[in-house]
mmCIF file of C-alpha atoms in Angstrom:
data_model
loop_
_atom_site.group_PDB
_atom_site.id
_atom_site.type_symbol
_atom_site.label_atom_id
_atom_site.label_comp_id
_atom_site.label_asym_id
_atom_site.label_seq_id
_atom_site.Cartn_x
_atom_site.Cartn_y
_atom_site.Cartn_z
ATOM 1 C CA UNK A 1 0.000 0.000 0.000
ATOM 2 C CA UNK A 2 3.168 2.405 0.930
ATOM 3 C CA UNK A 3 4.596 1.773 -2.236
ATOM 4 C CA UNK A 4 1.446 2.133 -4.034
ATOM 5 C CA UNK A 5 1.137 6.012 -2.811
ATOM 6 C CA UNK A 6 4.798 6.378 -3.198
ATOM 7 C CA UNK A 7 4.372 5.349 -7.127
ATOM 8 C CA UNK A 8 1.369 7.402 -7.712
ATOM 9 C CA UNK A 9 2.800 10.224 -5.547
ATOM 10 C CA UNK A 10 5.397 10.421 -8.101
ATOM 11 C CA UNK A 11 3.759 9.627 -11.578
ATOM 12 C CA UNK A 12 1.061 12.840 -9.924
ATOM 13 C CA UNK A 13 4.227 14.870 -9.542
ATOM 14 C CA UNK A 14 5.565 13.654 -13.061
ATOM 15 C CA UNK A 15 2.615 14.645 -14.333
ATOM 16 C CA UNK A 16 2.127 18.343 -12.810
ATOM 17 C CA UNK A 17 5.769 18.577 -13.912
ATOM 18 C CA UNK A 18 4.774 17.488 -16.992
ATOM 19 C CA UNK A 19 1.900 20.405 -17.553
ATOM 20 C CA UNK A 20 4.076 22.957 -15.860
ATOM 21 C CA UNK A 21 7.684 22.416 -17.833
ATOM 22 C CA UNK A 22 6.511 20.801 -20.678
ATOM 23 C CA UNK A 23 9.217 19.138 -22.548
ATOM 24 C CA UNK A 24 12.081 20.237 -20.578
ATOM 25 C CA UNK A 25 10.820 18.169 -17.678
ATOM 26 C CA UNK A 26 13.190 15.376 -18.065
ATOM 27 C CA UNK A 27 16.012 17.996 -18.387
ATOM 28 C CA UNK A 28 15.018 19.045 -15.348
ATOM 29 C CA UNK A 29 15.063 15.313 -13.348
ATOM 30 C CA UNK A 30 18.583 14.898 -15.131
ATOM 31 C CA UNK A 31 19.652 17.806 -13.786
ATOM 32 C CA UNK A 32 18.391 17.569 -10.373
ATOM 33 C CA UNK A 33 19.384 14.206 -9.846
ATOM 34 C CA UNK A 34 22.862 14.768 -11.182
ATOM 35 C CA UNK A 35 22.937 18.052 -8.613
ATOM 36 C CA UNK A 36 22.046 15.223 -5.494
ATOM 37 C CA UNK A 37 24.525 12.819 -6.923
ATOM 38 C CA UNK A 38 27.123 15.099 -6.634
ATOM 39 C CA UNK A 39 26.645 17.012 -3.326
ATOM 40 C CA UNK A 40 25.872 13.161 -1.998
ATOM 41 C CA UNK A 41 29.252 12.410 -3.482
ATOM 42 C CA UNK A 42 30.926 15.657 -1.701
ATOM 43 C CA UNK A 43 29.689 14.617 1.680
ATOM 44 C CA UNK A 44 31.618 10.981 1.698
ATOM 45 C CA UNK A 45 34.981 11.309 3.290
ATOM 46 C CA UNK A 46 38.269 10.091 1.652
ATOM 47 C CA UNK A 47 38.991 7.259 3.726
ATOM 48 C CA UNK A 48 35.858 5.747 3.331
ATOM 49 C CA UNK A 49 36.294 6.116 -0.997
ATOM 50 C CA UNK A 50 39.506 4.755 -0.713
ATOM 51 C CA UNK A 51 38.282 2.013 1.691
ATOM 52 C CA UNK A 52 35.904 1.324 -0.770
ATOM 53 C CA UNK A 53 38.492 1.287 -3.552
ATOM 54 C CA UNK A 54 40.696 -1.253 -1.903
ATOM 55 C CA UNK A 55 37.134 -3.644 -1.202
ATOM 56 C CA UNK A 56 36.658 -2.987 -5.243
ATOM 57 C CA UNK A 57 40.565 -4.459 -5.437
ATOM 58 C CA UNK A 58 40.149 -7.116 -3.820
ATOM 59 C CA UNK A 59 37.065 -7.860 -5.594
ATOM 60 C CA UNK A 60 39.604 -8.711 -8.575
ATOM 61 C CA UNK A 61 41.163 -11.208 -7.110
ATOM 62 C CA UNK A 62 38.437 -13.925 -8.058
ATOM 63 C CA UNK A 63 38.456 -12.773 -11.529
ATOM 64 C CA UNK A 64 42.415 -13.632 -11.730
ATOM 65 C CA UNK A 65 41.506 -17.138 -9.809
ATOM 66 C CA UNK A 66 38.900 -18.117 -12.246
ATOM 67 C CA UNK A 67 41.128 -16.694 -14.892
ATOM 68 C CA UNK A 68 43.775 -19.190 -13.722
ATOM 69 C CA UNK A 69 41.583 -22.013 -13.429
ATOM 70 C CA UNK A 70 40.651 -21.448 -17.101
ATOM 71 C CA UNK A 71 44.234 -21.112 -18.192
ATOM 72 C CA UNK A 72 45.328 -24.551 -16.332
ATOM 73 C CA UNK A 73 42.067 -26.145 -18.025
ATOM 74 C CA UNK A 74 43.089 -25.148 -21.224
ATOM 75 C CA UNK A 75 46.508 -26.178 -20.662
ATOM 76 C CA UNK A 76 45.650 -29.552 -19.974
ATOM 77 C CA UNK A 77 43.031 -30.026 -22.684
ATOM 78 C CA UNK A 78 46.002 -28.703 -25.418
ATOM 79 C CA UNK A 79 48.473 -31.304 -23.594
ATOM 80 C CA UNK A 80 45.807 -33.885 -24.235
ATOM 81 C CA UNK A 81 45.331 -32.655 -27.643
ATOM 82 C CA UNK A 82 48.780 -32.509 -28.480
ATOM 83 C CA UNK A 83 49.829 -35.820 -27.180
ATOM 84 C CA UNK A 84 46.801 -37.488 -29.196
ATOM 85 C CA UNK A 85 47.769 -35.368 -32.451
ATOM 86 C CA UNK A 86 51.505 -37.162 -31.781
ATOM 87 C CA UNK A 87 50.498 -40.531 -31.642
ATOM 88 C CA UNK A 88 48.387 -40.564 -34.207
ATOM 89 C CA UNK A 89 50.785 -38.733 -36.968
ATOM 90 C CA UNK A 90 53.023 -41.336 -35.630
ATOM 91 C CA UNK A 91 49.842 -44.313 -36.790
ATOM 92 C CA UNK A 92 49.779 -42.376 -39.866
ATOM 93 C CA UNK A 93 53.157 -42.652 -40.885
ATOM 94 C CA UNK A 94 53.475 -46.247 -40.427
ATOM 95 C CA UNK A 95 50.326 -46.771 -42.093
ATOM 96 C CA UNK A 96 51.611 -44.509 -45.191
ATOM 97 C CA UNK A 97 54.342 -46.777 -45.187
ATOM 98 C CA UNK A 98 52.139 -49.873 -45.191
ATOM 99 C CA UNK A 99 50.455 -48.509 -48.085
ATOM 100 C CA UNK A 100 53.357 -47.327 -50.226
ATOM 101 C CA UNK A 101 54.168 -51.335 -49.953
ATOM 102 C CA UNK A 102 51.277 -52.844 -50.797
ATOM 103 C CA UNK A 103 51.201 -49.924 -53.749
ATOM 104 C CA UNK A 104 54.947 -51.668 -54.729
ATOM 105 C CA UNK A 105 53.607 -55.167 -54.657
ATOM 106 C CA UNK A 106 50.936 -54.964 -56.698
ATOM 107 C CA UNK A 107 52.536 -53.208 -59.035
ATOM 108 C CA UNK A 108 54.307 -56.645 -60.279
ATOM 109 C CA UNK A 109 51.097 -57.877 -61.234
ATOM 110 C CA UNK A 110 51.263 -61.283 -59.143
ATOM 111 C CA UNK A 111 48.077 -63.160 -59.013
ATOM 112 C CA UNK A 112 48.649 -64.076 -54.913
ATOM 113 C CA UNK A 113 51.073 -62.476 -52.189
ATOM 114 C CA UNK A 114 51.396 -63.720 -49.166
ATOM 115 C CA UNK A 115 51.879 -61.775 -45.789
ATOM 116 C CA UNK A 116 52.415 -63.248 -42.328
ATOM 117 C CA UNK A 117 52.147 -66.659 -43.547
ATOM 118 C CA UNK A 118 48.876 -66.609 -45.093
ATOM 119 C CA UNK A 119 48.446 -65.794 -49.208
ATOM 120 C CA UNK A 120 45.998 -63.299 -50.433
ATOM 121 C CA UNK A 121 44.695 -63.029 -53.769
ATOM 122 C CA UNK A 122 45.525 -60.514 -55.594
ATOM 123 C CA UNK A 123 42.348 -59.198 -55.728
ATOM 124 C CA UNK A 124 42.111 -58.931 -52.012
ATOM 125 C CA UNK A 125 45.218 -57.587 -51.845
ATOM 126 C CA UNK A 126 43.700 -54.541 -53.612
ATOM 127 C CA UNK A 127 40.791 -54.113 -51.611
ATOM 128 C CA UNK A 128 42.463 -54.360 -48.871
ATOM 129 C CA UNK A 129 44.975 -51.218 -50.143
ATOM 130 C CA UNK A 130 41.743 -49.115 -51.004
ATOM 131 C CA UNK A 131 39.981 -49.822 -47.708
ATOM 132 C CA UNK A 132 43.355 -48.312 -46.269
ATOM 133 C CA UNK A 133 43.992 -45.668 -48.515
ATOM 134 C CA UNK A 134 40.455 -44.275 -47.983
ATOM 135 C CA UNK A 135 40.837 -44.417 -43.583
ATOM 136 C CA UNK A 136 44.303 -43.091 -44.213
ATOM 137 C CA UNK A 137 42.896 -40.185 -45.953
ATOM 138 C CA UNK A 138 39.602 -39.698 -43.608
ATOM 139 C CA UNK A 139 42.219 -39.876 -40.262
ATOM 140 C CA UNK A 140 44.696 -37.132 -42.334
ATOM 141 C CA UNK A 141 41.747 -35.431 -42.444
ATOM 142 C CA UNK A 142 40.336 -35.658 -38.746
ATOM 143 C CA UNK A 143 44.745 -34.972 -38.126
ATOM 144 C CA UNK A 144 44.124 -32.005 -39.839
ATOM 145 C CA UNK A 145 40.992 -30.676 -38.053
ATOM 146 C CA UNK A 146 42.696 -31.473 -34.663
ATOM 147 C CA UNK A 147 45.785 -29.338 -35.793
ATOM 148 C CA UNK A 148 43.340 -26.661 -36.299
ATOM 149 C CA UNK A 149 41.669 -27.193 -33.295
ATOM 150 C CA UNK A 150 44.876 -27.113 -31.770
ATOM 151 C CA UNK A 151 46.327 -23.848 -33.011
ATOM 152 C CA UNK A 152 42.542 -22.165 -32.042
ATOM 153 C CA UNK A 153 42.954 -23.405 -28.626
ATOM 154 C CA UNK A 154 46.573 -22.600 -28.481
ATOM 155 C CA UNK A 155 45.734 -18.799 -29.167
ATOM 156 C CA UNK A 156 42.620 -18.838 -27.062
ATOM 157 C CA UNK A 157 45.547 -19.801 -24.225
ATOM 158 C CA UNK A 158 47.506 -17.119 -25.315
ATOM 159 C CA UNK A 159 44.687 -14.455 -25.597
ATOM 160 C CA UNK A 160 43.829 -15.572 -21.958
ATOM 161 C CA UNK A 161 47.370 -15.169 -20.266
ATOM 162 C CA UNK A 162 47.786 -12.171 -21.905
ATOM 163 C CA UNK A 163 44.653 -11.135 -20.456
ATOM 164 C CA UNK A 164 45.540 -12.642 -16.886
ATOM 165 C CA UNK A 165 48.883 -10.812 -17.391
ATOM 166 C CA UNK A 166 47.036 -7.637 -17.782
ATOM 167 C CA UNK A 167 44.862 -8.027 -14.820
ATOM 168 C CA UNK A 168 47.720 -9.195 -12.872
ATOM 169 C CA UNK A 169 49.661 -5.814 -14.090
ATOM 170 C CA UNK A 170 46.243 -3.704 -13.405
ATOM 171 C CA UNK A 171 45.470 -4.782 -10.073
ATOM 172 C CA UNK A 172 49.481 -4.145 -8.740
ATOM 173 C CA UNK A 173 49.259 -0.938 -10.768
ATOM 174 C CA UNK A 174 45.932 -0.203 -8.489
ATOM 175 C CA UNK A 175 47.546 -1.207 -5.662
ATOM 176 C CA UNK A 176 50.425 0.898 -5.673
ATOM 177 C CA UNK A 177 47.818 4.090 -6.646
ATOM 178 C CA UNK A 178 45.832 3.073 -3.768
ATOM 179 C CA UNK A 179 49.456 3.477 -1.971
ATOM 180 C CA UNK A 180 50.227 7.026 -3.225
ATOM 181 C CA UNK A 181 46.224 7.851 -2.659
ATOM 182 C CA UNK A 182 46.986 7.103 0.983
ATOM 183 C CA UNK A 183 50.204 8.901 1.345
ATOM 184 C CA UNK A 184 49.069 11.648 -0.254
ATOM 185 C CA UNK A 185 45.539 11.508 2.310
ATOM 186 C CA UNK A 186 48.284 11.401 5.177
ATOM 187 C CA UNK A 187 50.068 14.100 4.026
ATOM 188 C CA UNK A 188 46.752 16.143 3.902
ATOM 189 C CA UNK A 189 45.675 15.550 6.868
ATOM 190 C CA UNK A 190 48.718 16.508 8.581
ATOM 191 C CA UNK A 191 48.275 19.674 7.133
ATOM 192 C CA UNK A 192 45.165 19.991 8.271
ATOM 193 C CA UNK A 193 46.657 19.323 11.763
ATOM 194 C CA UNK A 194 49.404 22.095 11.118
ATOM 195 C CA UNK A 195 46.892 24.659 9.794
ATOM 196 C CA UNK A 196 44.855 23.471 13.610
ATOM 197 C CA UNK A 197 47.852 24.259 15.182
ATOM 198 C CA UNK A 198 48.226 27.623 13.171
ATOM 199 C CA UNK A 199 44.524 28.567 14.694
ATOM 200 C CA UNK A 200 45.680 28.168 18.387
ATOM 201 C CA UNK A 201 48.718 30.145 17.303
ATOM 202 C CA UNK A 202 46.022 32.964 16.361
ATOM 203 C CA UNK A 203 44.780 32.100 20.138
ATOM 204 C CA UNK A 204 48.117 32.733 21.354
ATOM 205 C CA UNK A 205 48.753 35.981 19.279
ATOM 206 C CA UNK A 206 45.412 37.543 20.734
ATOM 207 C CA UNK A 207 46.613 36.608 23.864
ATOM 208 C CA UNK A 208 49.374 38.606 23.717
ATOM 209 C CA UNK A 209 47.752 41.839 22.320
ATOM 210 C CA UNK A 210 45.309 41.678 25.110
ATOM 211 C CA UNK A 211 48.586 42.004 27.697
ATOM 212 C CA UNK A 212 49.958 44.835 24.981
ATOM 213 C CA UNK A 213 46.912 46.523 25.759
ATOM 214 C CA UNK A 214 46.454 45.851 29.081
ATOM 215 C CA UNK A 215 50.624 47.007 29.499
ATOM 216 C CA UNK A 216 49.459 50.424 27.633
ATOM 217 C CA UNK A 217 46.497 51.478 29.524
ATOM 218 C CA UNK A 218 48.964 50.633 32.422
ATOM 219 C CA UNK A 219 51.473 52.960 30.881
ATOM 220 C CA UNK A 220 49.136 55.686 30.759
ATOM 221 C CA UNK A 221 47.752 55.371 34.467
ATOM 222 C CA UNK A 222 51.345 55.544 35.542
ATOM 223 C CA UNK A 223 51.811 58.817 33.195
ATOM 224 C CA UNK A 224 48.465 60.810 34.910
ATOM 225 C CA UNK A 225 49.949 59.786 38.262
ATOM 226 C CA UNK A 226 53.743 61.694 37.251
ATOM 227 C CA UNK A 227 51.835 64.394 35.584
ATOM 228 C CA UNK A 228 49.939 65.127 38.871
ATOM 229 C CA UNK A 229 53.023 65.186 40.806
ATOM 230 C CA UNK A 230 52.405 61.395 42.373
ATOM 231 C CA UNK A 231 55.710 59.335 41.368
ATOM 232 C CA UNK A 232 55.153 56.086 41.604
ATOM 233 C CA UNK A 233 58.045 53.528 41.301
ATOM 234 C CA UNK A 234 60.649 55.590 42.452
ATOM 235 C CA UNK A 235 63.597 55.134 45.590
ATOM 236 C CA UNK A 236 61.698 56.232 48.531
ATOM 237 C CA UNK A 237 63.713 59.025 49.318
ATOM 238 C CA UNK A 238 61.281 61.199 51.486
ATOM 239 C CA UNK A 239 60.219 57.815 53.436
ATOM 240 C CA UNK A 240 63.718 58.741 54.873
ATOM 241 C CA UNK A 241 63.956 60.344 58.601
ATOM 242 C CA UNK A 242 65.861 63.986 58.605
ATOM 243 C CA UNK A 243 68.791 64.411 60.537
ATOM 244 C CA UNK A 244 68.544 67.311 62.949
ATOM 245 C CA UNK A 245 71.147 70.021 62.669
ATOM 246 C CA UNK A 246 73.378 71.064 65.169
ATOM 247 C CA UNK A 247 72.512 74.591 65.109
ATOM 248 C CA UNK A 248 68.762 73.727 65.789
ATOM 249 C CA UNK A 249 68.293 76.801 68.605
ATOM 250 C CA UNK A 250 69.967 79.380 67.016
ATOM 251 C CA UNK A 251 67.986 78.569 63.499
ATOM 252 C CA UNK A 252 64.718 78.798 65.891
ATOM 253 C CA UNK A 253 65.978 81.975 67.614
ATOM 254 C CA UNK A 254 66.717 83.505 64.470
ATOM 255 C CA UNK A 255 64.195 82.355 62.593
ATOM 256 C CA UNK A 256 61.562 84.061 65.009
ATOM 257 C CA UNK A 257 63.686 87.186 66.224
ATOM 258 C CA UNK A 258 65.984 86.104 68.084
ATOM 259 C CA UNK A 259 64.012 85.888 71.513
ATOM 260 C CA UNK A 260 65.584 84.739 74.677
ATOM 261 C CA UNK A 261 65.701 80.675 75.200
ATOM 262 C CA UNK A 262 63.999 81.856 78.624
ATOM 263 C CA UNK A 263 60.743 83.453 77.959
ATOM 264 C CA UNK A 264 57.770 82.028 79.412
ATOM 265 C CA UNK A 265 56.370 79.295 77.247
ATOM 266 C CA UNK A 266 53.437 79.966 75.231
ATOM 267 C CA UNK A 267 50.054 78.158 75.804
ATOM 268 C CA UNK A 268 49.082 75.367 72.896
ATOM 269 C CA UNK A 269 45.455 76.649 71.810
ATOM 270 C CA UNK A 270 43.131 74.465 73.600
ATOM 271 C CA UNK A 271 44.932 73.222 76.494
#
């Protein structure tokens, strides 16, 4: 039922699309579809693509099993082949010779031969060379086919260890690009790490221009204070006691007309 709604959902929307863009609707779903393919795409990390591309390696490594199995069953069946093709050349050419001496022997135009201890007419004798001429040619014949045979199997094994050789070549070739894809994935990320590190160096630098600023509107406190006469920071000189002078009473005398040491003390206001 869900996927009955879902299906008419969209042929309803194909439709409206349909009335509304006309013939550039499909343009449209090409378009959008290639758009989401390719900001799906943009989301996937690197590691995971590249973990997928060595699964998709590995996933050759069947291929090149079956496409040894196939090569060792071909080898065998043109071994096979081979071997029978030798034996029976070698049938062939004893049989030729058979029948290039029977050819001889009738050729002197006896009327019996004998063979093996038996005697033949010679009228048998002659049958007996056509029935082997004609299954020496039919078996140089079937020879011949399995030659063919032969040489189309032979290439096919050739064709298919090339091929093997090539997949062999592609998937080390893969391998070693799946290498340099890594390496060159590590060496990105640890730039990534650096430029990380280059951020909390930023941290660090605005640190520092906060204390710059805090060291200035230090600066300028301190520089109101000298202006108003308040030095800060320097030896305590003042802090220091005075020494009294020798000449203490005549400084006093003089200072407030000389009047005598004796006169009567004057009252402190309030006592």
């Amino acid at each position: 039922m869900f996927l009955k709604k879902i299906a008419l959902g969209a042929a309803a929307a194909a439709v409206l699309g349909g009335l509304l863009l006309g013939r550039e609707t499909l343009s449209y779903v090409r378009t959008g579809a290639t758009s989401i393919h390719k900001a799906v795409k943009a989301e996937v990390p690197v590691e995971f693509e590249i973990a997928r591309a060595h699964q998709m390696v590995e996933q050759l490594v069947p291929d090149v099993r079956q496409c040894m199995h196939v090569i060792a069953e071909q080898q065998v069946d043109i071994e096979h082949l081979q071997a029978g093709i030798d034996r029976r050349e070698t049938e062939l050419s004893k049989q030729k010779e058979t029948i290039l001496a029977l050819r001889k022997d009738i050729g002197a135009n006896k009327s019996t031969y004998s063979y093996a201890g038996h005697t033949y007419a010679s009228d048998e004798v002659r049958r007996d060379l056509a029935t082997r001429f004609e299954r020496f040619k039919a078996a140089e014949e079937t020879l011949a086919a399995d030659r063919k045979i032969l040489s189309a199997r032979q290439q096919m094994l050739k064709a298919n260890q090339d091929k093997l050789n090539g997949m062999m070549q592609a998937q080390k070739d893969l391998e070693v690009r799946l290498e340099q894809l890594e390496a060159r994935l590590q060496t990105v990320r640890a730039a990534e790490t650096v430029s990380q590190l280059a951020i909390n160096d930023s941290n660090l630098g605005q640190v520092k221009k906060l204390m710059d600023d805090l060291n200035k509107q230090l600066d300028v406190q301190q520089r109101r204070l000298d202006i108003e006469g308040k030095f800060t920071g320097l030896i305590p000189v003042e802090a220091q006691t005075p020494a009294v002078p020798s000449d203490l009473d005549s400084q006093i005398d003089s200072y407030f007309g000389d009047e005598p040491a004796d006169a009567a003390p004057v009252a402190s206001p309030g006592i």
